[in-house]
Amino acid sequence: MEIDCPHCQQKIWIEQLNCGIFRCGMIKETGDQVPPHATKEECEAYLIQGIYGCSKPFQIIEGKVMVCDYI
């Protein structure tokens, strides 16, 4: 499923929903997704290290993409 980040509108490919919580971003150095349950502080550190995306949280509920808090 391809979605747009509700914060920065970057295109994101979602392979698996699991709990539906996500962070917008891929770590440049490793190609890994920003961990979906990373804290705000961890997300800010990823931004400094270098990621593609904004590292802000969102969730998908019943196919709808919504802004959420750091859960």
PDB file of C-alpha atoms in Angstrom, residues 4-64:
ATOM      1  CA  ASP A   4       1.347  10.051   1.723  1.00  0.00           C
ATOM      2  CA  CYS A   5       2.758  11.090   5.089  1.00  0.00           C
ATOM      3  CA  PRO A   6       0.114  13.289   6.758  1.00  0.00           C
ATOM      4  CA  HIS A   7       2.893  15.629   7.971  1.00  0.00           C
ATOM      5  CA  CYS A   8       5.275  16.093   5.005  1.00  0.00           C
ATOM      6  CA  GLN A   9       3.326  14.410   2.164  1.00  0.00           C
ATOM      7  CA  GLN A  10       6.284  12.175   1.284  1.00  0.00           C
ATOM      8  CA  LYS A  11       5.254   8.926  -0.427  1.00  0.00           C
ATOM      9  CA  ILE A  12       5.642   5.904   1.846  1.00  0.00           C
ATOM     10  CA  TRP A  13       5.337   2.235   0.936  1.00  0.00           C
ATOM     11  CA  ILE A  14       3.659   0.158   3.664  1.00  0.00           C
ATOM     12  CA  GLU A  15       4.276  -3.579   3.378  1.00  0.00           C
ATOM     13  CA  GLN A  16       2.666  -4.730   6.615  1.00  0.00           C
ATOM     14  CA  LEU A  17       0.219  -2.955   8.925  1.00  0.00           C
ATOM     15  CA  ASN A  18       0.692  -4.922  12.168  1.00  0.00           C
ATOM     16  CA  CYS A  19      -0.487  -2.440  14.853  1.00  0.00           C
ATOM     17  CA  GLY A  20      -0.861   0.418  12.333  1.00  0.00           C
ATOM     18  CA  ILE A  21       1.603   2.793  14.058  1.00  0.00           C
ATOM     19  CA  PHE A  22       4.395   4.311  11.932  1.00  0.00           C
ATOM     20  CA  ARG A  23       7.097   6.973  11.844  1.00  0.00           C
ATOM     21  CA  CYS A  24       7.770   8.687   8.515  1.00  0.00           C
ATOM     22  CA  GLY A  25      11.318   7.907   7.578  1.00  0.00           C
ATOM     23  CA  MET A  26      14.059   5.639   6.378  1.00  0.00           C
ATOM     24  CA  ILE A  27      17.541   5.805   7.878  1.00  0.00           C
ATOM     25  CA  LYS A  28      19.952   6.847   5.101  1.00  0.00           C
ATOM     26  CA  GLU A  29      22.904   4.844   6.427  1.00  0.00           C
ATOM     27  CA  THR A  30      21.123   1.490   6.744  1.00  0.00           C
ATOM     28  CA  GLY A  31      17.958   1.747   4.643  1.00  0.00           C
ATOM     29  CA  ASP A  32      15.924   0.648   7.663  1.00  0.00           C
ATOM     30  CA  GLN A  33      12.575   2.185   8.532  1.00  0.00           C
ATOM     31  CA  VAL A  34      12.496   4.475  11.561  1.00  0.00           C
ATOM     32  CA  PRO A  35      11.167   2.190  14.336  1.00  0.00           C
ATOM     33  CA  PRO A  36       7.380   2.630  14.581  1.00  0.00           C
ATOM     34  CA  HIS A  37       7.350   3.071  18.358  1.00  0.00           C
ATOM     35  CA  ALA A  38      10.412   5.334  18.618  1.00  0.00           C
ATOM     36  CA  THR A  39      10.077   8.124  21.171  1.00  0.00           C
ATOM     37  CA  LYS A  40      10.052  11.778  20.171  1.00  0.00           C
ATOM     38  CA  GLU A  41      13.650  12.079  21.399  1.00  0.00           C
ATOM     39  CA  GLU A  42      14.741   9.073  19.335  1.00  0.00           C
ATOM     40  CA  CYS A  43      13.004  10.483  16.247  1.00  0.00           C
ATOM     41  CA  GLU A  44      14.762  13.817  16.708  1.00  0.00           C
ATOM     42  CA  ALA A  45      18.094  11.955  16.936  1.00  0.00           C
ATOM     43  CA  TYR A  46      17.312  10.093  13.685  1.00  0.00           C
ATOM     44  CA  LEU A  47      16.705  13.464  11.987  1.00  0.00           C
ATOM     45  CA  ILE A  48      20.155  14.642  13.072  1.00  0.00           C
ATOM     46  CA  GLN A  49      21.793  11.365  11.942  1.00  0.00           C
ATOM     47  CA  GLY A  50      20.123  11.611   8.549  1.00  0.00           C
ATOM     48  CA  ILE A  51      16.891  10.103   7.310  1.00  0.00           C
ATOM     49  CA  TYR A  52      14.599  10.365   4.332  1.00  0.00           C
ATOM     50  CA  GLY A  53      11.312  11.657   5.761  1.00  0.00           C
ATOM     51  CA  CYS A  54      10.209  13.748   8.714  1.00  0.00           C
ATOM     52  CA  SER A  55      10.197  11.049  11.481  1.00  0.00           C
ATOM     53  CA  LYS A  56       6.782  12.198  12.728  1.00  0.00           C
ATOM     54  CA  PRO A  57       4.166   9.700  13.912  1.00  0.00           C
ATOM     55  CA  PHE A  58       1.026   8.593  12.121  1.00  0.00           C
ATOM     56  CA  GLN A  59      -1.277   5.624  12.171  1.00  0.00           C
ATOM     57  CA  ILE A  60      -3.526   3.796   9.770  1.00  0.00           C
ATOM     58  CA  ILE A  61      -6.964   2.814  11.046  1.00  0.00           C
ATOM     59  CA  GLU A  62      -9.459   1.115   8.729  1.00  0.00           C
ATOM     60  CA  GLY A  63      -7.489   2.333   5.715  1.00  0.00           C
ATOM     61  CA  LYS A  64      -7.389   5.980   6.839  1.00  0.00           C
TER      62      LYS A  64
END
